[in-house]
Amino acid sequence: DMSWIDIVRKEQATGRLQELYERVAGPGGKVDNVLQIHSLRPQTLEGHMALYKSVLHHSGNKLPKWLLETIGVYVSLLNGCAYCVEHHFAGLSRLLQDEKRSREIRHALETGDLEKAFSEARERAILNYARRLTQSPAQIRQTSVQEMRAAGLDDGEILEVNQVVSYFAYVNRTVLGLGVTTAGDTLGL
């Protein structure tokens, strides 16, 4: 099954849930399991989608989408959330359109050896911050933000990084805490 709790499938949805499902449906009218998990409380589906779109897909973001997806894949790997790793690595690969580079990035994130795949100091600073915030949030100090600033990020970009890391902490725990699987999902859309 796709999760440990009951869900309302698209075919059974009515009212507000049906409207939301129609809005979030991908190609072929499919709704990802990570979104269907909210079906018993449509208001959390609405909140999840608003957060997802503003954090990862808003035109006001300055950091490149592939980098935001890379942060998401890294946080999901660190949290052991295979569902999000597979979905967002597929998205990352689609954005990069470079199979070799995608594999390089995934290997670096899986091994923690970031230097090989990320030659830019700003990318390494971002990923180091993502790792610290994910693994030991109470130990974060202002120096972690200063490292990103020193590597050339402005405070708006630092906020973008923080919000992607925080969003993935939320979605990883939604998926892991309710046993959401990729059964029937189309990856990377």
PDB file of C-alpha atoms in Angstrom, residues 15-103:
ATOM      1  CA  GLY A  15     -15.677  19.288  -2.609  1.00  0.00           C
ATOM      2  CA  ARG A  16     -12.527  21.140  -1.572  1.00  0.00           C
ATOM      3  CA  LEU A  17     -10.340  18.015  -1.773  1.00  0.00           C
ATOM      4  CA  GLN A  18     -11.485  17.345  -5.335  1.00  0.00           C
ATOM      5  CA  GLU A  19     -10.670  20.956  -6.287  1.00  0.00           C
ATOM      6  CA  LEU A  20      -7.210  20.683  -4.726  1.00  0.00           C
ATOM      7  CA  TYR A  21      -6.520  17.339  -6.410  1.00  0.00           C
ATOM      8  CA  GLU A  22      -7.459  18.832  -9.786  1.00  0.00           C
ATOM      9  CA  ARG A  23      -5.105  21.745  -9.124  1.00  0.00           C
ATOM     10  CA  VAL A  24      -2.123  19.572  -8.116  1.00  0.00           C
ATOM     11  CA  ALA A  25      -2.621  16.686 -10.545  1.00  0.00           C
ATOM     12  CA  GLY A  26       0.304  15.957 -12.818  1.00  0.00           C
ATOM     13  CA  PRO A  27       0.284  14.565 -16.352  1.00  0.00           C
ATOM     14  CA  GLY A  28      -2.488  12.027 -16.845  1.00  0.00           C
ATOM     15  CA  GLY A  29      -4.342  13.440 -13.837  1.00  0.00           C
ATOM     16  CA  LYS A  30      -2.161  11.625 -11.277  1.00  0.00           C
ATOM     17  CA  VAL A  31      -1.698  13.013  -7.753  1.00  0.00           C
ATOM     18  CA  ASP A  32       1.569  12.098  -6.016  1.00  0.00           C
ATOM     19  CA  ASN A  33       1.284   9.997  -2.869  1.00  0.00           C
ATOM     20  CA  VAL A  34       3.048  12.699  -0.819  1.00  0.00           C
ATOM     21  CA  LEU A  35       0.071  14.944  -1.615  1.00  0.00           C
ATOM     22  CA  GLN A  36      -2.654  12.286  -1.250  1.00  0.00           C
ATOM     23  CA  ILE A  37      -1.383  11.624   2.288  1.00  0.00           C
ATOM     24  CA  HIS A  38      -3.029  14.946   3.265  1.00  0.00           C
ATOM     25  CA  SER A  39      -6.467  13.919   1.973  1.00  0.00           C
ATOM     26  CA  LEU A  40      -8.104  13.584   5.404  1.00  0.00           C
ATOM     27  CA  ARG A  41      -7.134  17.225   6.127  1.00  0.00           C
ATOM     28  CA  PRO A  42      -7.264  19.148   2.827  1.00  0.00           C
ATOM     29  CA  GLN A  43      -6.094  22.327   4.593  1.00  0.00           C
ATOM     30  CA  THR A  44      -2.664  20.727   5.142  1.00  0.00           C
ATOM     31  CA  LEU A  45      -2.533  19.759   1.451  1.00  0.00           C
ATOM     32  CA  GLU A  46      -3.191  23.387   0.584  1.00  0.00           C
ATOM     33  CA  GLY A  47      -0.478  24.554   3.000  1.00  0.00           C
ATOM     34  CA  HIS A  48       1.996  21.966   1.734  1.00  0.00           C
ATOM     35  CA  MET A  49       1.478  23.012  -1.886  1.00  0.00           C
ATOM     36  CA  ALA A  50       1.794  26.719  -1.102  1.00  0.00           C
ATOM     37  CA  LEU A  51       5.054  26.094   0.771  1.00  0.00           C
ATOM     38  CA  TYR A  52       6.425  23.765  -1.931  1.00  0.00           C
ATOM     39  CA  LYS A  53       5.689  26.200  -4.756  1.00  0.00           C
ATOM     40  CA  SER A  54       7.067  29.268  -2.967  1.00  0.00           C
ATOM     41  CA  VAL A  55      10.211  27.522  -1.731  1.00  0.00           C
ATOM     42  CA  LEU A  56      11.160  25.557  -4.868  1.00  0.00           C
ATOM     43  CA  HIS A  57       9.308  27.021  -7.850  1.00  0.00           C
ATOM     44  CA  HIS A  58       8.703  30.734  -7.298  1.00  0.00           C
ATOM     45  CA  SER A  59       9.866  33.210  -9.925  1.00  0.00           C
ATOM     46  CA  GLY A  60      11.147  35.457  -7.112  1.00  0.00           C
ATOM     47  CA  ASN A  61      13.852  32.946  -6.167  1.00  0.00           C
ATOM     48  CA  LYS A  62      17.339  33.862  -7.369  1.00  0.00           C
ATOM     49  CA  LEU A  63      19.199  30.579  -6.862  1.00  0.00           C
ATOM     50  CA  PRO A  64      19.028  28.191  -9.824  1.00  0.00           C
ATOM     51  CA  LYS A  65      16.331  25.498  -9.602  1.00  0.00           C
ATOM     52  CA  TRP A  66      18.850  22.676 -10.064  1.00  0.00           C
ATOM     53  CA  LEU A  67      20.712  23.909  -6.966  1.00  0.00           C
ATOM     54  CA  LEU A  68      17.505  24.133  -4.911  1.00  0.00           C
ATOM     55  CA  GLU A  69      16.689  20.544  -5.982  1.00  0.00           C
ATOM     56  CA  THR A  70      20.246  19.484  -5.073  1.00  0.00           C
ATOM     57  CA  ILE A  71      19.747  20.862  -1.558  1.00  0.00           C
ATOM     58  CA  GLY A  72      16.496  18.888  -1.331  1.00  0.00           C
ATOM     59  CA  VAL A  73      18.149  15.660  -2.462  1.00  0.00           C
ATOM     60  CA  TYR A  74      20.982  16.164   0.057  1.00  0.00           C
ATOM     61  CA  VAL A  75      18.649  16.877   2.987  1.00  0.00           C
ATOM     62  CA  SER A  76      16.507  13.866   2.010  1.00  0.00           C
ATOM     63  CA  LEU A  77      19.589  11.617   1.821  1.00  0.00           C
ATOM     64  CA  LEU A  78      20.732  12.832   5.253  1.00  0.00           C
ATOM     65  CA  ASN A  79      17.235  12.159   6.641  1.00  0.00           C
ATOM     66  CA  GLY A  80      17.037   8.715   4.986  1.00  0.00           C
ATOM     67  CA  CYS A  81      13.949   9.650   2.945  1.00  0.00           C
ATOM     68  CA  ALA A  82      14.248   7.528  -0.220  1.00  0.00           C
ATOM     69  CA  TYR A  83      10.860   8.763  -1.486  1.00  0.00           C
ATOM     70  CA  CYS A  84      12.053  12.384  -1.685  1.00  0.00           C
ATOM     71  CA  VAL A  85      15.534  11.423  -2.901  1.00  0.00           C
ATOM     72  CA  GLU A  86      14.085   9.551  -5.883  1.00  0.00           C
ATOM     73  CA  HIS A  87      11.460  12.182  -6.736  1.00  0.00           C
ATOM     74  CA  HIS A  88      13.805  15.147  -6.474  1.00  0.00           C
ATOM     75  CA  PHE A  89      16.835  13.465  -8.017  1.00  0.00           C
ATOM     76  CA  ALA A  90      14.652  12.730 -11.063  1.00  0.00           C
ATOM     77  CA  GLY A  91      13.660  16.422 -11.091  1.00  0.00           C
ATOM     78  CA  LEU A  92      17.281  17.508 -10.690  1.00  0.00           C
ATOM     79  CA  SER A  93      18.364  15.259 -13.569  1.00  0.00           C
ATOM     80  CA  ARG A  94      15.592  16.631 -15.780  1.00  0.00           C
ATOM     81  CA  LEU A  95      16.679  20.210 -15.007  1.00  0.00           C
ATOM     82  CA  LEU A  96      20.380  19.538 -15.642  1.00  0.00           C
ATOM     83  CA  GLN A  97      19.861  17.452 -18.797  1.00  0.00           C
ATOM     84  CA  ASP A  98      23.357  16.039 -18.221  1.00  0.00           C
ATOM     85  CA  GLU A  99      23.409  12.393 -17.129  1.00  0.00           C
ATOM     86  CA  LYS A 100      27.120  12.426 -16.182  1.00  0.00           C
ATOM     87  CA  ARG A 101      26.786  15.605 -14.092  1.00  0.00           C
ATOM     88  CA  SER A 102      23.672  14.235 -12.366  1.00  0.00           C
ATOM     89  CA  ARG A 103      25.496  11.024 -11.411  1.00  0.00           C
TER      90      ARG A 103
END
